[in-house]
Structures are given as structure tokens and as C-alpha cells.
Tab-separated table of C-alpha atoms in Angstrom:
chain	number	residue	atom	x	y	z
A	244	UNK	CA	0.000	0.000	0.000
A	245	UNK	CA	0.981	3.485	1.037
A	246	UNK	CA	4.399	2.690	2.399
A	247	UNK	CA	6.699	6.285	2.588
A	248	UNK	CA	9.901	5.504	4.003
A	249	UNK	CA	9.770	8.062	6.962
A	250	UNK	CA	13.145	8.317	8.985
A	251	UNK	CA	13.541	6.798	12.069
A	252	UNK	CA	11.364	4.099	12.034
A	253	UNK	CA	11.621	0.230	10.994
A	254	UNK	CA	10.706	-1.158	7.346
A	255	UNK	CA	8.786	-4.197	9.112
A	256	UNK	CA	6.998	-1.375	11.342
A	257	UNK	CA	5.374	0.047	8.391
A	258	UNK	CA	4.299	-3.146	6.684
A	259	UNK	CA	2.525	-4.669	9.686
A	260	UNK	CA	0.827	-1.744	10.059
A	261	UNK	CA	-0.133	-0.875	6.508
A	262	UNK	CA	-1.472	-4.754	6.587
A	263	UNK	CA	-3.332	-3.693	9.980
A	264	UNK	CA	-5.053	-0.852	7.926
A	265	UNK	CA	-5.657	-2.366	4.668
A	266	UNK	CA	-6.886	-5.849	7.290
A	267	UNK	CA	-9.076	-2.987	8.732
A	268	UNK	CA	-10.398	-1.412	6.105
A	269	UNK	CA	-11.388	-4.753	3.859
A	270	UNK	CA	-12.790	-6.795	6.347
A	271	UNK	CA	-14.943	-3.516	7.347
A	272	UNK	CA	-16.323	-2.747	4.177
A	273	UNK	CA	-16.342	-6.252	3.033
A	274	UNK	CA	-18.666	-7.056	6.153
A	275	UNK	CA	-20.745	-3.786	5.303
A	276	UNK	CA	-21.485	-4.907	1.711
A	277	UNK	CA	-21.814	-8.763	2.800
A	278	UNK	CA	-24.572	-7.601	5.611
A	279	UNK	CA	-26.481	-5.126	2.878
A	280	UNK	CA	-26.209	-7.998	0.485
A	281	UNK	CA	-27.399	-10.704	2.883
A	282	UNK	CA	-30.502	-8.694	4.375
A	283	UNK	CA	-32.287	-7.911	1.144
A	284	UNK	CA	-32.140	-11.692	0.760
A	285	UNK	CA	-33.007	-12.798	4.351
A	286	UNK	CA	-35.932	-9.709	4.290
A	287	UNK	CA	-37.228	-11.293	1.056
A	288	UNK	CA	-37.163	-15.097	1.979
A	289	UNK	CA	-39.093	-14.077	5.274
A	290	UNK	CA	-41.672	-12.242	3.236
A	291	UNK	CA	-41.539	-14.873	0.716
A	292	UNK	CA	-42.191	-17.312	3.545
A	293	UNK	CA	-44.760	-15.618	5.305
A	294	UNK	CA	-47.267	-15.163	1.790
A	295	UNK	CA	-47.118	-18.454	0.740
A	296	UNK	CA	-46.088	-21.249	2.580
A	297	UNK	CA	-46.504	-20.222	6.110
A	298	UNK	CA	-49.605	-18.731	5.280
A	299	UNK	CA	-50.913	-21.950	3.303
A	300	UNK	CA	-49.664	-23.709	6.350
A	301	UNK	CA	-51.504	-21.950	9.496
A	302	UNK	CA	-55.258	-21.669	7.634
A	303	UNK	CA	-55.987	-25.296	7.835
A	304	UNK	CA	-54.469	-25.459	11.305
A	305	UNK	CA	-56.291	-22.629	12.598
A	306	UNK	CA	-59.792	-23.800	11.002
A	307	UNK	CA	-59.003	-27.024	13.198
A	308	UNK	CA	-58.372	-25.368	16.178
A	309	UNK	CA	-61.701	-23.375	15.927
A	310	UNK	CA	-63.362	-26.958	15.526
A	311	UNK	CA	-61.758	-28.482	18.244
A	312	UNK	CA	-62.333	-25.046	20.770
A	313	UNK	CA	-66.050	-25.382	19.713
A	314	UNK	CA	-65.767	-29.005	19.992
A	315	UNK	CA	-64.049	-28.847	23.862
A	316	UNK	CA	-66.924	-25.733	24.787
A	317	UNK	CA	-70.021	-28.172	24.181
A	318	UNK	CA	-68.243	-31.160	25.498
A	319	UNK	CA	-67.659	-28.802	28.807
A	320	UNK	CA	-71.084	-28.053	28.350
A	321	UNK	CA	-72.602	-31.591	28.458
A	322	UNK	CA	-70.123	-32.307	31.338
A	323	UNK	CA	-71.537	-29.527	33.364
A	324	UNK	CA	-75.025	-30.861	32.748
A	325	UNK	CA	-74.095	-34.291	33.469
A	326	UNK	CA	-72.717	-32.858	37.215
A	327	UNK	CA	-75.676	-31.172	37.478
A	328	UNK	CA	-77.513	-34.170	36.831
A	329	UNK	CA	-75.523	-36.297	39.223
A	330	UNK	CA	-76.071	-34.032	42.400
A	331	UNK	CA	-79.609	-34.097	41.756
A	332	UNK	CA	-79.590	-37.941	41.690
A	333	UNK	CA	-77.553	-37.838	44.733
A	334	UNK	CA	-79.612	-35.636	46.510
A	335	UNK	CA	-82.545	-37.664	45.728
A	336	UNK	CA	-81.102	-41.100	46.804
A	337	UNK	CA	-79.830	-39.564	50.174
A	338	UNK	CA	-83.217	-38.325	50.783
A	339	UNK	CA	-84.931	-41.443	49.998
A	340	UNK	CA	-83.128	-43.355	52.098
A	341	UNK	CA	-83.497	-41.279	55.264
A	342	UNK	CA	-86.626	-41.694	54.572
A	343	UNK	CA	-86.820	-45.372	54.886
A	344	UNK	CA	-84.560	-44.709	57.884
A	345	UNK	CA	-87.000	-43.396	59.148
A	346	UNK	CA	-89.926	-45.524	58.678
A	347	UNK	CA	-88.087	-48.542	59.855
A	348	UNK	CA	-87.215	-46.671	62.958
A	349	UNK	CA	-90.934	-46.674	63.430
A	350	UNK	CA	-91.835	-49.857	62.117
A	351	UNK	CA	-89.223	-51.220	64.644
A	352	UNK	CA	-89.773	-49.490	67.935
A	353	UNK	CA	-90.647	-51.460	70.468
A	354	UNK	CA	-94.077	-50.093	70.681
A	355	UNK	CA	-94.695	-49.619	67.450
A	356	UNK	CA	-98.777	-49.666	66.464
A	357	UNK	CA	-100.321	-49.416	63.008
A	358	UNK	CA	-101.456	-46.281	63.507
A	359	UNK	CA	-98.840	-44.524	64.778
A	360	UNK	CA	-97.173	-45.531	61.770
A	361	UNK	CA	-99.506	-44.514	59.546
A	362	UNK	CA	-99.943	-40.517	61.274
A	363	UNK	CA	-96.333	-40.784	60.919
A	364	UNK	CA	-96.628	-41.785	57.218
A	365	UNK	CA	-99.267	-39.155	56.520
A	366	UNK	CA	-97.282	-36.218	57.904
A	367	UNK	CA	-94.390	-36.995	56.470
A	368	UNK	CA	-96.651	-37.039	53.239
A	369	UNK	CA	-98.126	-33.822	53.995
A	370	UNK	CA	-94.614	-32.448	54.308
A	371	UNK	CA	-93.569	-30.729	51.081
A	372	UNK	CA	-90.671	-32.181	49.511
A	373	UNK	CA	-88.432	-29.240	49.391
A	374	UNK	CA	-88.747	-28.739	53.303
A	375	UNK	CA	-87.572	-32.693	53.924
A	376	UNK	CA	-84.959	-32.305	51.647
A	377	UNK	CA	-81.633	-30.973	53.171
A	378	UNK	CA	-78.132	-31.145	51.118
A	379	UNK	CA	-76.410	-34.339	50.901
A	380	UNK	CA	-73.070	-34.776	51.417
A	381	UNK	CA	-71.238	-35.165	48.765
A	382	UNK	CA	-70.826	-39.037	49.074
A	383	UNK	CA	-73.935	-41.082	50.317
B	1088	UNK	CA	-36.282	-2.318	20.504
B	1089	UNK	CA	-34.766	-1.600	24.239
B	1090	UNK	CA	-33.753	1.354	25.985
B	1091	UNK	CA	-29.756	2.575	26.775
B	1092	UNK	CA	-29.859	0.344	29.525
B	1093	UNK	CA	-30.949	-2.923	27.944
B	1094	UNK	CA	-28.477	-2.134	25.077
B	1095	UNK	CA	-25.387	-1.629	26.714
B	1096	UNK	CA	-25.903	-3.325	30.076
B	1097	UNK	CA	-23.899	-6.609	28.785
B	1098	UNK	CA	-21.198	-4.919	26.932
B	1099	UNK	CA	-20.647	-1.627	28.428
B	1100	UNK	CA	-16.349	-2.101	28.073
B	1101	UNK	CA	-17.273	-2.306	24.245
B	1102	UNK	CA	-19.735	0.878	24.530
B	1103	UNK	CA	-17.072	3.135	26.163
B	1104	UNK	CA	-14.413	2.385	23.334
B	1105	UNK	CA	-16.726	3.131	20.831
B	1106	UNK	CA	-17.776	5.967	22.758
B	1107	UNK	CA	-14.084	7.286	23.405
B	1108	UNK	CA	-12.488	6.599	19.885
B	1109	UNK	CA	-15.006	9.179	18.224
B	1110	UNK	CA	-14.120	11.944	20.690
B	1111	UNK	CA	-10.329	11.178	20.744
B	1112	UNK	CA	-10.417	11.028	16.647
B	1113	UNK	CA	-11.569	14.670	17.087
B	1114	UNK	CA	-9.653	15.768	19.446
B	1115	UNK	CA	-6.411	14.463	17.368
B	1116	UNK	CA	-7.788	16.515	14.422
B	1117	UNK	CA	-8.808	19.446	15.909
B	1118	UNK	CA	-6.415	20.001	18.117
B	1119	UNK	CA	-4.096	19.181	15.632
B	1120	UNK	CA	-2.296	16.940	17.656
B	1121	UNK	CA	0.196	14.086	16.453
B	1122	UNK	CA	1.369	11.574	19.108
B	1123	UNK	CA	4.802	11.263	18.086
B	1124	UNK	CA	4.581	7.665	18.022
B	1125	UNK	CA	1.887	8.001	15.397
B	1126	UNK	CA	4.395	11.004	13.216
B	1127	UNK	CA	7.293	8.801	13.651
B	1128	UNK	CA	6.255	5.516	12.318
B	1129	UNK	CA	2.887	5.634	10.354
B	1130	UNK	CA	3.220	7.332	6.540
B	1131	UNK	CA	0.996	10.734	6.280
B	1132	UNK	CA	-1.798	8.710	4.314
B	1133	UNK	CA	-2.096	5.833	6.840
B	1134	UNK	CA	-2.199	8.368	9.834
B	1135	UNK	CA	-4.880	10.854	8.247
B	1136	UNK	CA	-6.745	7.239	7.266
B	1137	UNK	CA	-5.947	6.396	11.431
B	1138	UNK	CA	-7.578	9.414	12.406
B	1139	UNK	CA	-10.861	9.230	10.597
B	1140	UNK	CA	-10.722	5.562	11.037
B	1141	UNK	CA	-11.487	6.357	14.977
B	1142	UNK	CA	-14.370	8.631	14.286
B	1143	UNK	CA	-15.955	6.323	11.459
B	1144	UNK	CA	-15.481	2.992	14.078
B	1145	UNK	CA	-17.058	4.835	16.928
B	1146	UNK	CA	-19.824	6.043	15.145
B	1147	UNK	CA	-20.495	3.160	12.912
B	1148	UNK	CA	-20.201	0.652	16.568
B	1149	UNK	CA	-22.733	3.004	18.270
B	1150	UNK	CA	-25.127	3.310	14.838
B	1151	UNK	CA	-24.958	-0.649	15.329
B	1152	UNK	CA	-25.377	-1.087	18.811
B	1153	UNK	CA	-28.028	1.267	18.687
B	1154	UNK	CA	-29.944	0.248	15.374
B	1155	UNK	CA	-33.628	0.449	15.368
B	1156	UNK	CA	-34.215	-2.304	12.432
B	1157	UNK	CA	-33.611	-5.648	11.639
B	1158	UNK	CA	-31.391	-7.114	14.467
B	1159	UNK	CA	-28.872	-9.122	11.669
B	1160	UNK	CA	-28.456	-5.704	10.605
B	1161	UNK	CA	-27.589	-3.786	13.518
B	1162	UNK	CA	-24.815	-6.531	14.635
B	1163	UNK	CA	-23.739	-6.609	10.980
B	1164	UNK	CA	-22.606	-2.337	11.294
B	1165	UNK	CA	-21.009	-3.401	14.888
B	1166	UNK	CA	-18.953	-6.247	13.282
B	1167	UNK	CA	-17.547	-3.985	10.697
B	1168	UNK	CA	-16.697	-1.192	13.453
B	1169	UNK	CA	-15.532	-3.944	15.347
B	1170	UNK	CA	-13.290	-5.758	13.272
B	1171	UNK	CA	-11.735	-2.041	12.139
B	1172	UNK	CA	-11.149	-1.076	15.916
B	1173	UNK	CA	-9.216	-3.712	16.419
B	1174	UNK	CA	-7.213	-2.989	13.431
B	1175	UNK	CA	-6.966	0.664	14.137
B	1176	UNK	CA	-5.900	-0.371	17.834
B	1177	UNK	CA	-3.235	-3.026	17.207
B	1178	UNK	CA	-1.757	-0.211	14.366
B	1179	UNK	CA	-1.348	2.165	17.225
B	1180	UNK	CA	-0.102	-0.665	19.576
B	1181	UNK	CA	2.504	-1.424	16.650
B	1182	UNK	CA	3.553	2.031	16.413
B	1183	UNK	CA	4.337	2.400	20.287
B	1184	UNK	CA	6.151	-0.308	20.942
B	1185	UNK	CA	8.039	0.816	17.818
B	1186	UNK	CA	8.791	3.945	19.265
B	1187	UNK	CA	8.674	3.893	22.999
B	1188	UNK	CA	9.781	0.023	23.621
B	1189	UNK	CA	9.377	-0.916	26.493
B	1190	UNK	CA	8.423	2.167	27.964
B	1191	UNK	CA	4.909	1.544	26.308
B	1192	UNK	CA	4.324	-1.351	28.553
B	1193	UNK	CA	1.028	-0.269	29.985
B	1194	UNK	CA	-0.342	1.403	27.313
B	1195	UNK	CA	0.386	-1.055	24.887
B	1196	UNK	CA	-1.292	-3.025	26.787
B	1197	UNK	CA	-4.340	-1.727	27.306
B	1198	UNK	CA	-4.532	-0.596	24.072
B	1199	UNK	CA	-3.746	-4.039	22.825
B	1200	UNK	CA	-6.462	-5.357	24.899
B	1201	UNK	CA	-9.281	-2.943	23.318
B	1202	UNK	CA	-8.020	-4.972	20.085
B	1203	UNK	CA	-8.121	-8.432	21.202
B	1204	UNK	CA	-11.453	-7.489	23.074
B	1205	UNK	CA	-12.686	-5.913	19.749
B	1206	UNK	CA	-11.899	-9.216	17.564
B	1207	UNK	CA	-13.265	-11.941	20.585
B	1208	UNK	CA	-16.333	-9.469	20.195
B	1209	UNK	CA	-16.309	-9.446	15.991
B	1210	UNK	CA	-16.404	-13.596	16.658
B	1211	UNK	CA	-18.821	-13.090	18.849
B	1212	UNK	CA	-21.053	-10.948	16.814
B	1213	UNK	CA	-20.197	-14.046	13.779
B	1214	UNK	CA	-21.711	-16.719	15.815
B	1215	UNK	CA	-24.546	-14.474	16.900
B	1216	UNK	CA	-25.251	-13.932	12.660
B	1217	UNK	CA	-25.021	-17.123	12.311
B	1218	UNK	CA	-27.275	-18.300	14.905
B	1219	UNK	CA	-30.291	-16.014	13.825
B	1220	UNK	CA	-29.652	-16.972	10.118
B	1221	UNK	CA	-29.974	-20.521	11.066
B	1222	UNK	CA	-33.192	-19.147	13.078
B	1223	UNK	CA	-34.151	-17.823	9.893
B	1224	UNK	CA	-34.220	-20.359	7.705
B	1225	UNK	CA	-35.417	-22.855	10.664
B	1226	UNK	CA	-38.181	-25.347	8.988
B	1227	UNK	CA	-38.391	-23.323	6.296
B	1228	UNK	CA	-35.413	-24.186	4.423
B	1229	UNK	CA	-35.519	-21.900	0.863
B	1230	UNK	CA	-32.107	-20.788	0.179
B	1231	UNK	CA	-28.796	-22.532	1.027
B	1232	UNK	CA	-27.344	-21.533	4.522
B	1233	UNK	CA	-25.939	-18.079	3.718
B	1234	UNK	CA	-22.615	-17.479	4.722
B	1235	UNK	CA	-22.040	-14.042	6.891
């Protein structure tokens, strides 16, 4: 490159640092025109990407995920029902069988008559359901 | 993309050389001053070249630390000014020990450590291409691996 021979100072001096620069300077502006080079290509394959094959590649995957969300709401749906369902049942069972509890705590007394048993029927007839029933735990 | 903070906070040796060599460029032209190691041993051309060099590396460093765009981009501008502040630093290294011998023990050395630091962080910045090219093309696999 540029080598002057100023006075006073080493052949071998100048060299390594003429190769320093010109090492400098190439590998800087090489760099420079490898990154403006490399990012018009990398900016087009990622739009190129994202139009066609990305694109072409999420729409049946989302239309399958909106079937399967609907899909998972009405199955929660039918589960919630179902529960519902149950603690009814539940309810029902518990109350039946206090009922008969009940009965055969009268049936078996020790002095039980047939018509005590049958006032005791009768009111608990007369008894609306509601008021009898009181919440079941939650296993019978 | 990330405040001065988030920028700098895990390279802030790298962000004060780049901040000093601008301002010292400067100074050495407006002042007019020539470190006599510099006179002595680099040719006119190659000093004047020196002097810009330092302004050019700290400003292109901080435009590439500090680049709002595409990230590639950003660390592409820093590994330029990088790779050039090294050079510019082992050149005045070089032209110390040329003059001053071993007088220029300290400052050769830290000057020759803002070089080696500057190339270890132009490798770095290679790897780091690298790795968001592969990103890139990750799965989607249209162009050969490009080479940075």
C-alpha cells in the first residue's frame, strides 16, 4: 500500500501496520457490503415465507383449532349438565333413604302400632318435599 | 427495541471504546495533535486514514449497537466497526512499541487489549449472525445456509 519511508522508524513497522489498515479497512467494508447484500435476501425469503407457505400452512391449522375449541366448549357443556344431573340424583337417593330410615325406625320401635305408623306416614306425606330435603353430602 | 440500559448493560467495556475513539479522533484533528509515536512511524496517508478511522469505528459501533431495524443488521454495522477497531488499535499498539519500547508497557497493553477485546467481540457478533440466520431459515429451508 501506502508505504513512505519516513526516517527513524523500521521497514517491518510500516508493513505490519499498513497490513493492519488495509486488514481494517477490507474486512470492514467487506462485512458492510456482505450484511447489505445478505438482508435484502433474508428480508425477502421471510416475506416470501410468510405469503405463501406459512400462510398456506396456518389456515388449515387454525380452522381445526376453531373446531376443536367449539368441539371442547359443548363437550364442557354436556359435562356440566351431566354434574348437574348427578347431584340431583344424589340428593334424591340420600333423601330417599333417610326416609326409609325413618320408617323402619318406626316400624321397629318397640311399641310400634299401626297407627302410629300410619300418622307418621301421613305427615311426612303432607310435608312438602323441598322442606324434607336438606343437602347431601357429597358421598352417600 | 430496548432502551440505553438494555443495550449496553452486557457490553458496556465495548460501549465506552466506541464511545471514546469518536471523541479522541476529534480531538487528534482538531487540536491538531500528532502523538509522536503516530508522526514517527505511520506514513501521512495511513495516519490521516488512522484518524478518521477512529471517528468512522465509533460512530459506525454506536449506529450498530443502537440500530432500530432488523437485528442481523444492527450486529452486521457493529462487526464492521468492530473488526476495524481492532485494526486501528493493534496499528497504534505497533507504532508504540516501535517507538517507545518498552516504555509503552502499559499502554500497549491496554490498548492491545481494546483490540483483542474488539476481535473476541467481531467472533462473537459471527456466531450471533449465524445463529439467527440458522433461526431464519429454521423449517423453512428456501435458500442454502448463507454465509455471513
Amino acid at each position: 500500500m501506502i508505504i513512505g519511508q519516513t526516517p527513524g522508524s523500521p521497514y517491518w513497522a510500516q508493513v505490519l501496520i499498513s497490513t493492519l489498515g488495509l486488514f481494517g479497512g477490507a474486512s470492514g467494508l467487506g462485512v458492510l457490503a456482505t450484511v447489505a447484500v445478505q438482508r435484502r435476501k433474508l428480508k425477502a425469503d421471510t416475506a416470501g415465507a410468510l405469503t405463501d407457505a406459512a400462510l398456506a400452512l396456518v389456515q388449515p391449522l387454525r380452522t381445526r383449532v376453531a373446531e376443536l375449541e367449539n368441539e371442547a366448549l359443548a363437550v364442557r357443556e354436556e359435562l356440566a349438565a351431566s354434574q348437574r344431573e348427578l347431584q340431583e340424583l344424589r340428593a334424591t337417593v340420600w333423601d330417599l333413604s333417610r326416609t326409609l330410615d325413618r320408617w323402619r325406625e318406626a316400624i321397629l320401635a318397640p311399641g310400634a302400632t299401626m297407627r302410629r305408623i300410619q300418622a307418621l306416614v301421613a305427615e311426612e306425606e303432607r310435608r312438602p318435599r323441598s322442606q324434607r330435603r336438606r343437602v347431601p353430602p357429597d358421598r352417600p | 427495541m430496548g432502551n440505553i440500559h438494555e443495550r449496553t448493560s452486557q457490553r458496556v467495556f465495548e460501549f465506552a471504546v466506541l464511545v471514546t475513539a469518536p471523541v479522541c479522533g476529534v480531538l487528534l484533528i482538531v487540536l491538531r495533535v500528532r502523538p509522536q509515536s503516530v508522526e514517527v512511524v505511520m506514513p501521512d496517508a495511513i495516519r490521516v486514514c488512522w484518524e478518521f478511522g477512529l471517528i468512522v469505528v465509533g460512530v459506525a459501533g454506536l449506529l450498530g449497537m443502537f440500530w432500530p431495524g432488523q437485528l442481523g443488521t444492527g450486529l452486521g454495522i457493529e462487526l464492521a466497526a468492530v473488526l476495524m477497531l481492532g485494526a486501528i488499535a493493534a496499528m497504534y499498539v505497533v507504532s508504540l512499541l516501535v517507538v517507545a519500547g518498552q516504555q509503552a508497557v502499559v499502554a500497549a497493553s491496554f490498548v492491545g487489549a481494546v483490540a483483542i477485546g474488539s476481535w473476541l467481540r467481531s467472533a462473537e457478533i459471527v456466531r450471533s449472525l449465524r445463529w439467527i440466520i440458522r433461526m431464519h431459515h429454521a423449517g423453512l429451508d428456501l435458500c442454502p445456509k448463507a454465509k455471513t
